[in-house]
Coordinates of C-alpha atoms and ligand atoms in Angstrom, one line a residue:
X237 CA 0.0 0.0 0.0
X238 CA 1.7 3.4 -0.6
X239 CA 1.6 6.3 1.6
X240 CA -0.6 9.0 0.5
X241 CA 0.9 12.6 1.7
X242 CA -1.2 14.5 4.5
X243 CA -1.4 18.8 4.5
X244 CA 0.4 20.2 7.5
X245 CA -1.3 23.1 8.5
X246 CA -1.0 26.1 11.0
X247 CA -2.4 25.4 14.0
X248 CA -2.1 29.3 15.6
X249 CA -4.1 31.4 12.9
X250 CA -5.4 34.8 13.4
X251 CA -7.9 37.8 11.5
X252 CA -4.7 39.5 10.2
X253 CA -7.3 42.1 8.2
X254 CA -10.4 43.3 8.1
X255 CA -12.3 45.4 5.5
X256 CA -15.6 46.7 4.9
X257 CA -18.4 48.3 2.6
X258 CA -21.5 50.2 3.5
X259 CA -24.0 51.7 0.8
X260 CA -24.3 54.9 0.4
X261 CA -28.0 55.3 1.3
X262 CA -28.9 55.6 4.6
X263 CA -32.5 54.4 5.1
X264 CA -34.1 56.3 8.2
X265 CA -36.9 54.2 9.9
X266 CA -39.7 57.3 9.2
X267 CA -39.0 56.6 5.4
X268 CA -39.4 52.9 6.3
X269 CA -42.8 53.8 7.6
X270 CA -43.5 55.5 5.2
X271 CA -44.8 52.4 3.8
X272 CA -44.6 50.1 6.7
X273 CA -47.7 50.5 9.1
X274 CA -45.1 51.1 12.1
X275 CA -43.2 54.1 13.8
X276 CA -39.4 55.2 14.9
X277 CA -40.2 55.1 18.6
X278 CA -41.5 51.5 17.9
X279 CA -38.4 49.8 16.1
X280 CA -36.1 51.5 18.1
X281 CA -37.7 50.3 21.2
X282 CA -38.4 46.9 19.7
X283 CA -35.0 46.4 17.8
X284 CA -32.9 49.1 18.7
X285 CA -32.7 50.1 14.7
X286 CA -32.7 53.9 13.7
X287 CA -31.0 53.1 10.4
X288 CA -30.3 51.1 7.8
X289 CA -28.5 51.2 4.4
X290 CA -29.7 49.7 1.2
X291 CA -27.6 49.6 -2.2
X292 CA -28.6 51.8 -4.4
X293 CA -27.4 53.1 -8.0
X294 CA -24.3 50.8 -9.3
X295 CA -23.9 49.2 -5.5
X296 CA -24.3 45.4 -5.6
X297 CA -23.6 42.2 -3.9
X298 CA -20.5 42.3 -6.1
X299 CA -19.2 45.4 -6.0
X300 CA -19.7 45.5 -2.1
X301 CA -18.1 41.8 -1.4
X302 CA -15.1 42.9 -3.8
X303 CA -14.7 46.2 -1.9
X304 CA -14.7 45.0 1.2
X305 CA -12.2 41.8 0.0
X306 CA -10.2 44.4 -1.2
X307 CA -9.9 46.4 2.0
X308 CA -9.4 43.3 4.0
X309 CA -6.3 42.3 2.0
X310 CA -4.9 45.9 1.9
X311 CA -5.1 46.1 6.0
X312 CA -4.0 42.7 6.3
X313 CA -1.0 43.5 5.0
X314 CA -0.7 40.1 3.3
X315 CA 0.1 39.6 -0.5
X316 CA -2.9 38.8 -2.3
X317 CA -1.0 35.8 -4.1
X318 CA -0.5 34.0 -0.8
X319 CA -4.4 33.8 -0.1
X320 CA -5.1 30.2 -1.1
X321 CA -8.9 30.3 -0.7
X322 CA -11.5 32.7 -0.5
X323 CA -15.2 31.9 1.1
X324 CA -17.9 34.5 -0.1
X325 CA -20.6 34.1 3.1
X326 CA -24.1 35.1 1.8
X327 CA -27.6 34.2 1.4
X328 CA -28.8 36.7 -1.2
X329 CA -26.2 35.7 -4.3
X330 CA -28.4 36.5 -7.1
X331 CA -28.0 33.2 -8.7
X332 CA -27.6 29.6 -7.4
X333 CA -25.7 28.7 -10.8
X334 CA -22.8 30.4 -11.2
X335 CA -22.4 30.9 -7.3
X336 CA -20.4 33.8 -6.5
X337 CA -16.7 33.2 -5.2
X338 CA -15.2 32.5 -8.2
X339 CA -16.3 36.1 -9.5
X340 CA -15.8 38.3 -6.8
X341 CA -11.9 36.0 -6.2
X342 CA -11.6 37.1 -9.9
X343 CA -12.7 40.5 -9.6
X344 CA -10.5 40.7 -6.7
X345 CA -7.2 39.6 -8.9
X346 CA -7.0 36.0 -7.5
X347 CA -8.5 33.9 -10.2
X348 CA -7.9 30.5 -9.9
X349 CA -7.9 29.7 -6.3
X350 CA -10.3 27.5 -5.1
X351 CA -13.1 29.9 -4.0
X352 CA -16.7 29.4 -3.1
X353 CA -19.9 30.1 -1.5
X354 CA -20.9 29.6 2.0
X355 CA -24.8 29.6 2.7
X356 CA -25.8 29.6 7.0
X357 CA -28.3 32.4 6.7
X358 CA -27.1 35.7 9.5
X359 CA -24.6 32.1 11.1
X360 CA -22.7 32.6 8.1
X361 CA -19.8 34.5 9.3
X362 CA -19.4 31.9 12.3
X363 CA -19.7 29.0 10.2
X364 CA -17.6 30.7 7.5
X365 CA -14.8 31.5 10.4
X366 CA -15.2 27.9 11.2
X367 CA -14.5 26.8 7.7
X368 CA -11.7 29.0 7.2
X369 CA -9.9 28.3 10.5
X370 CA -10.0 24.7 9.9
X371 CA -8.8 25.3 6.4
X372 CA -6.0 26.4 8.0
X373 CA -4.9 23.8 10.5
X374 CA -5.7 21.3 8.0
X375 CA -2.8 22.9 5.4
X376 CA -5.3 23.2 2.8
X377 CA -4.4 27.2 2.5
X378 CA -2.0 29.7 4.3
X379 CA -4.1 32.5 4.0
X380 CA -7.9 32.8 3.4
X381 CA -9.8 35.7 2.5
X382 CA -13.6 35.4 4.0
X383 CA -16.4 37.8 3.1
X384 CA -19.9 38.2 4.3
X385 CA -22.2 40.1 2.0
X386 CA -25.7 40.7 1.8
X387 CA -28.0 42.7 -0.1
X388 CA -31.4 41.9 2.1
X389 CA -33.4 45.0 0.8
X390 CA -34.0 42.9 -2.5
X391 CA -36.3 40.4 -0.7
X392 CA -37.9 42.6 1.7
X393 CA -41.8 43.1 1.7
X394 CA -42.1 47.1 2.6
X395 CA -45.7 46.1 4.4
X396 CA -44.2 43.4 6.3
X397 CA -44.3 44.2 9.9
X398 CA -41.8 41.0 11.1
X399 CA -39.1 42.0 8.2
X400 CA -39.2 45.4 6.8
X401 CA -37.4 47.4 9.2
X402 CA -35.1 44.9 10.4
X403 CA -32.4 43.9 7.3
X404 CA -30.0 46.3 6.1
X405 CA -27.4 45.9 3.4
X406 CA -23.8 45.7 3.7
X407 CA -20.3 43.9 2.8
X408 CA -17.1 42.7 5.8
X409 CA -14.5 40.5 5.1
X410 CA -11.0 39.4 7.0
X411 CA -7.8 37.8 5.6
X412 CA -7.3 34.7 8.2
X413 CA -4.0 33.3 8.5
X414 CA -0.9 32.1 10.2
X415 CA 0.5 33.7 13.8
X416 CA 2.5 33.8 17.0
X417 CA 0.0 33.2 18.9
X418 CA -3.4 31.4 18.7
X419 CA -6.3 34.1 17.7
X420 CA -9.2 32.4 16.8
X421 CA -10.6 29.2 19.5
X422 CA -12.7 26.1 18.2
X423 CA -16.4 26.9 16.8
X424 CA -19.0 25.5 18.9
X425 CA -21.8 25.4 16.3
X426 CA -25.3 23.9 15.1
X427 CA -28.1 23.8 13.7
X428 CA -32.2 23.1 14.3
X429 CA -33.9 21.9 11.8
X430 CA -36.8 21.5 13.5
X431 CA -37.2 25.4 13.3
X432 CA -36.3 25.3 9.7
X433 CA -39.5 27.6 9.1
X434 CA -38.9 30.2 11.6
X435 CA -37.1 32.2 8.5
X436 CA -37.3 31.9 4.7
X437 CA -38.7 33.1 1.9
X438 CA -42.2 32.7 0.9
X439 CA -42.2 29.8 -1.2
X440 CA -39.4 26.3 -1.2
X441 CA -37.1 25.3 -4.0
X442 CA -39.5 22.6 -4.8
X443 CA -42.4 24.9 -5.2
X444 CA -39.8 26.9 -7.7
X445 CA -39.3 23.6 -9.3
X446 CA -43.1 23.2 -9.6
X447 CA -43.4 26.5 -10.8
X448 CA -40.5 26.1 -12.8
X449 CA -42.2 23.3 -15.0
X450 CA -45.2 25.4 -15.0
X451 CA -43.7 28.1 -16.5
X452 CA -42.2 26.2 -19.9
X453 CA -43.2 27.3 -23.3
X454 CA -44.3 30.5 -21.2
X455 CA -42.7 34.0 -22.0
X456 CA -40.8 35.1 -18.8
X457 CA -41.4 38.8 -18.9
X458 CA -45.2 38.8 -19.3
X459 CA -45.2 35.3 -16.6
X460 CA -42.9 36.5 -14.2
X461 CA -42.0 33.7 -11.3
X462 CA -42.2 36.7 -9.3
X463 CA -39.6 38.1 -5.9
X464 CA -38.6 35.5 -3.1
X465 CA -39.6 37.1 0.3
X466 CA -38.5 36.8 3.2
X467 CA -40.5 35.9 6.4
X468 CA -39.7 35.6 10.0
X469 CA -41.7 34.5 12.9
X470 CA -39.5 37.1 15.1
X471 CA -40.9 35.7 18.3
X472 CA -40.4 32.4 17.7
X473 CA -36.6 32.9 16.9
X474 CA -36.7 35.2 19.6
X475 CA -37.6 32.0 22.0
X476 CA -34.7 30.0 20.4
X477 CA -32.8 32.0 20.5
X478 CA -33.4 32.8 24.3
X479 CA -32.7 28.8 24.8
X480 CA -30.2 28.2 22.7
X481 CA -27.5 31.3 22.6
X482 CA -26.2 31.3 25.8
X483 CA -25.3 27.4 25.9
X484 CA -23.7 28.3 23.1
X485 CA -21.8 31.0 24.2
X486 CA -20.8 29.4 27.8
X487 CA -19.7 26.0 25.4
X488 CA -17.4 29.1 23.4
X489 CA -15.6 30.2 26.5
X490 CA -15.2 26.6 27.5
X491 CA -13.6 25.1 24.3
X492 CA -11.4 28.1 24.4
X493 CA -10.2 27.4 27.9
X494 CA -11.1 31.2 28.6
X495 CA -13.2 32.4 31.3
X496 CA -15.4 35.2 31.0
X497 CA -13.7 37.4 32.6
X498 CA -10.8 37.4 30.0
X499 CA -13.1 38.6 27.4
X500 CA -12.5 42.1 26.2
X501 CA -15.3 42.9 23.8
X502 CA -18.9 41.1 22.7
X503 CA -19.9 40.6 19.1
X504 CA -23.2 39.3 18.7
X505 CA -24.7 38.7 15.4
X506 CA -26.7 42.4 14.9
X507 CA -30.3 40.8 14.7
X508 CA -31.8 42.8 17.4
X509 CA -29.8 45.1 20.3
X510 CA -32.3 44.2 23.1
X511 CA -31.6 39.9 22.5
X512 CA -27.9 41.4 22.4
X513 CA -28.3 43.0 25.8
X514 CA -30.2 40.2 27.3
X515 CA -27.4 37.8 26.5
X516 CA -24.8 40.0 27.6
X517 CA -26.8 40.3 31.1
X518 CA -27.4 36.6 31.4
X519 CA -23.8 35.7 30.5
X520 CA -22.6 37.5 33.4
X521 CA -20.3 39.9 31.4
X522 CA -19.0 43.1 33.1
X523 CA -21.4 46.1 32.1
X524 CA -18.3 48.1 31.0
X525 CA -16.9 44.9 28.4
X526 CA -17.6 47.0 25.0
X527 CA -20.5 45.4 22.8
X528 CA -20.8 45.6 19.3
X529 CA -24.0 47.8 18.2
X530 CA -23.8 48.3 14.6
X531 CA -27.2 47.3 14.2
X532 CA -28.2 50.8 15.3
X533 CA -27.7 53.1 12.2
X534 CA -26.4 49.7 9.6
X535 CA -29.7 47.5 10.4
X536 CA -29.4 43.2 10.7
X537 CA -27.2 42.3 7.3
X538 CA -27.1 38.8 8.2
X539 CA -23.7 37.0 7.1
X540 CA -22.1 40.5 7.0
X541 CA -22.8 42.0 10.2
X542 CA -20.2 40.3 12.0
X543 CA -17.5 41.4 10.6
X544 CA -19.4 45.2 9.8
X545 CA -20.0 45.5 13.5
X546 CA -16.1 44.7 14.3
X547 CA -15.0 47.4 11.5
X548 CA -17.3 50.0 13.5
X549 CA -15.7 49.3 16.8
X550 CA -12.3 49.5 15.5
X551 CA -12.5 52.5 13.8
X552 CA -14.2 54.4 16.5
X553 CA -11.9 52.8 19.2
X554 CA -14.9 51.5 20.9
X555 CA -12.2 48.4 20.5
X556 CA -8.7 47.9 20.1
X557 CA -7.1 45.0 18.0
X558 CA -5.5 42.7 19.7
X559 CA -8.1 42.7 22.3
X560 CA -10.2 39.3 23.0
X561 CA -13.9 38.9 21.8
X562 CA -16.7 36.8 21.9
X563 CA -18.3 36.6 18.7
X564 CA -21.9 34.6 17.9
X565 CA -23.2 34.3 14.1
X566 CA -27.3 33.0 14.6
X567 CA -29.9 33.4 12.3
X568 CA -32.2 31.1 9.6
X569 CA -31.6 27.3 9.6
X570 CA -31.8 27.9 12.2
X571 CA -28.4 28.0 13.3
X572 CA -25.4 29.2 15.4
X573 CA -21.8 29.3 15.5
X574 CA -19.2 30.6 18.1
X575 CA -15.6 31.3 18.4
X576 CA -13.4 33.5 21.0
X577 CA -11.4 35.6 18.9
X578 CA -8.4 38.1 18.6
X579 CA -9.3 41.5 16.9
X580 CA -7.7 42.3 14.2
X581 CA -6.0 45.4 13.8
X582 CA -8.1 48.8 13.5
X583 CA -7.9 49.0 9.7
X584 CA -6.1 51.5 7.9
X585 CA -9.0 51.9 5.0
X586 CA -11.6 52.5 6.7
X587 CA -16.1 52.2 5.4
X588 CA -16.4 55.1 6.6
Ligands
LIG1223 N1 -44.6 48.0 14.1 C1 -45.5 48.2 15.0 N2 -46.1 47.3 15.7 C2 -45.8 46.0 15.5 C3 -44.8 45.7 14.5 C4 -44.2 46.8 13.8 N3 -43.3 46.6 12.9 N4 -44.6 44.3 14.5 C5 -45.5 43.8 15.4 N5 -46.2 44.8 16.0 C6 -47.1 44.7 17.1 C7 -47.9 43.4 17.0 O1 -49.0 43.6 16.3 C8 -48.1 43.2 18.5 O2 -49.2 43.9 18.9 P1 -50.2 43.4 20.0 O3 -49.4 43.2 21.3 O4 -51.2 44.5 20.1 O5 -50.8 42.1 19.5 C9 -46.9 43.7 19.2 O6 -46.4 44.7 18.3 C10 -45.8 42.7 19.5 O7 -45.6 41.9 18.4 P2 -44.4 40.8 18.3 O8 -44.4 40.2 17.0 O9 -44.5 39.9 19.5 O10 -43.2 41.8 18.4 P3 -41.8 41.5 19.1 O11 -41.7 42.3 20.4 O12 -41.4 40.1 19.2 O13 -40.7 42.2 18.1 C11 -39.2 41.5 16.5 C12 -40.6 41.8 16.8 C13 -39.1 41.0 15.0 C14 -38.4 42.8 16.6 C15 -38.6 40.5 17.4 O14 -39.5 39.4 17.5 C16 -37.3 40.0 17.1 O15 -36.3 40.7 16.9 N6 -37.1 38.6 17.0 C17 -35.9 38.0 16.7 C18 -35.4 38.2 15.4 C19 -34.1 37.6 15.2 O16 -33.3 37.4 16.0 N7 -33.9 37.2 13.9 C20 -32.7 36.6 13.5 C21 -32.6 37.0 12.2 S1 -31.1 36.6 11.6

């Protein structure tokens, strides 16, 4: 029997980088309401959203996941021909087939490496840190670039009272790679099926597949298979997510051998600042630990707001890289994923 060669990897990684995009248009909630039957003192009390910003003009997906790719690497420091894989984290690619990684790695100057697309709904950065880290270790890559983009206005129903207001628009990325010390812990992450239907869009891929055959011999522009929307049974994910998150975040501390009084900053997934305040309470963190709270004037952009809401605190010195963060990715699947984390450093090209 011969001996097949194994990777060796890099077992201490870190987020060398970190880069961003926001749209230009900042979306107030009174011009929300302005369809939606709701008001300002309402979401902001609900949610703690007063803004949000959607892409507009020649903003897309792609331009916003390259931008922010390309601000990552430029911070990072590292030469783009040494990333050896790039993971584009989204749920709102415009198309299943050609999925979006190898574009936005060829738009970014890296064609060729192995690139692709990561779907976990707002867990995607988690699960995409996940990924990436054990890319690492296993010697598959030395550096990887991972992105989380979303444009969520293009599914949102403006009379929806559960969606609406909530999902904002927006691009992050980091370069991951090799380092003195160990920066990024074990994921602890999962998944419930069960709640599968707590988020999603209005109809399944099978009835598109029904509708699909239903549409043959038809003329697409006068039959249009019409918008995917999204729908969310906020309390019910607000219930799971009262249940589920802080196991999840006591099992982070845990697998990284860290208590919680060695964390530094908080960065909760920006789905809603008062399910972000509760956990912070019932985890027992210090009221002073800095907490992310880009949701405020950038909205809930799903796989992006992870690594948006780390951009915001290092730019504004709410946080300092180098300091040690808890981080949680949750959202549709439903599912979770959490690591304790180094910050990278405060970038040099800043969003904003
Ligand atoms: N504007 C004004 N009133 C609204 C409203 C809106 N947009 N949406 C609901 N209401 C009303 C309801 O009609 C209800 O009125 P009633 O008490 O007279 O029956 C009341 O407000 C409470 O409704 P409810 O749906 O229970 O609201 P909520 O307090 O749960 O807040 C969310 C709604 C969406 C903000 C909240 O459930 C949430 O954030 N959930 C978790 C979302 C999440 O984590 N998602 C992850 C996505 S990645």
């Amino acid at each position: 029997m011969v001996s097949i060669a194994i990777n060796k990897g890099h077992q201490n990684i870190a987020m060398l980088g970190i880069g961003a995009y926001r749209p230009r248009r900042i979306v107030s909630n009174d011009e929300v309401c302005e369809t939606l039957d709701s008001t300002d003192e309402w979401i902001y009390d609900r949610s703690g959203i007063r803004n949000r910003r959607w892409v507009s003009g020649d903003e897309s997906l792609r331009s916003m996941a390259v931008a922010a790719g390309e601000r990552a690497i430029k911070n990072s420091g590292v030469d783009r021909s040494k990333i050896g894989a790039l993971i584009l984290a989204s749920s709102t690619w415009p198309d299943i087939t050609p999925h979006g990684g190898p574009t936005v790695a060829h738009d970014l100057g890296i064609n060729g490496i192995p690139a692709f697309d990561l779907v976990s709904g707002c867990g995607g950065f988690g699960y995409g840190l996940a990924v990436a880290a054990d890319l690492l270790r296993s010697g598959s890559a030395d550096y990887v670039l991972l992105i989380g983009a979303e444009t969520m206005s293009f599914s949102l129903d403006p009379h929806d009272r559960g969606t609406a207001f909530i999902f904002g628009d927006g691009a992050g990325a980091v370069v991951i790679g090799p380092s003195q010390e160990n920066g990024i812990s074990p994921a602890v992450w999962g998944s419930d099926g069960e709640n599968a239907s707590a988020i999603g869009q209005n109809f399944n891929i099978l009835e598109m597949m029904d509708r699909a055959e239903s549409y043959q011999g038809k003329d697409p522009e006068t039959d249009p298979v019409g918008r995917m929307l999204l729908r969310m049974e906020g309390p019910r994910v607000f219930r799971w997510a009262a249940v589920t998150l802080p196991r999840a975040l006591a099992s982070a501390l845990d697998v990284a051998g860290v208590s919680k009084d060695d964390i530094e900053v908080f960065v909760p997934h920006q789905a809603n600042a008062r399910i972000n305040e509760l956990m912070k309470k019932n985890l027992g963190l210090a009221d002073d630990i800095p907490m992310a709270n880009d949701i405020e004037n950038t909205g809930n952009t799903s796989a992006a707001s992870i690594p948006l809401a780390i951009e915001e605190m290092l730019v504004t010195g709410k946080a300092k890289g180098g300091q040690l963060a808890l981080l949680l990715a949750f959202g549709a699947g439903l599912s979770y994923a959490g690591q304790v984390a180094v910050l990278p450093p405060a970038p040099t090209e800043a969003s904003f």
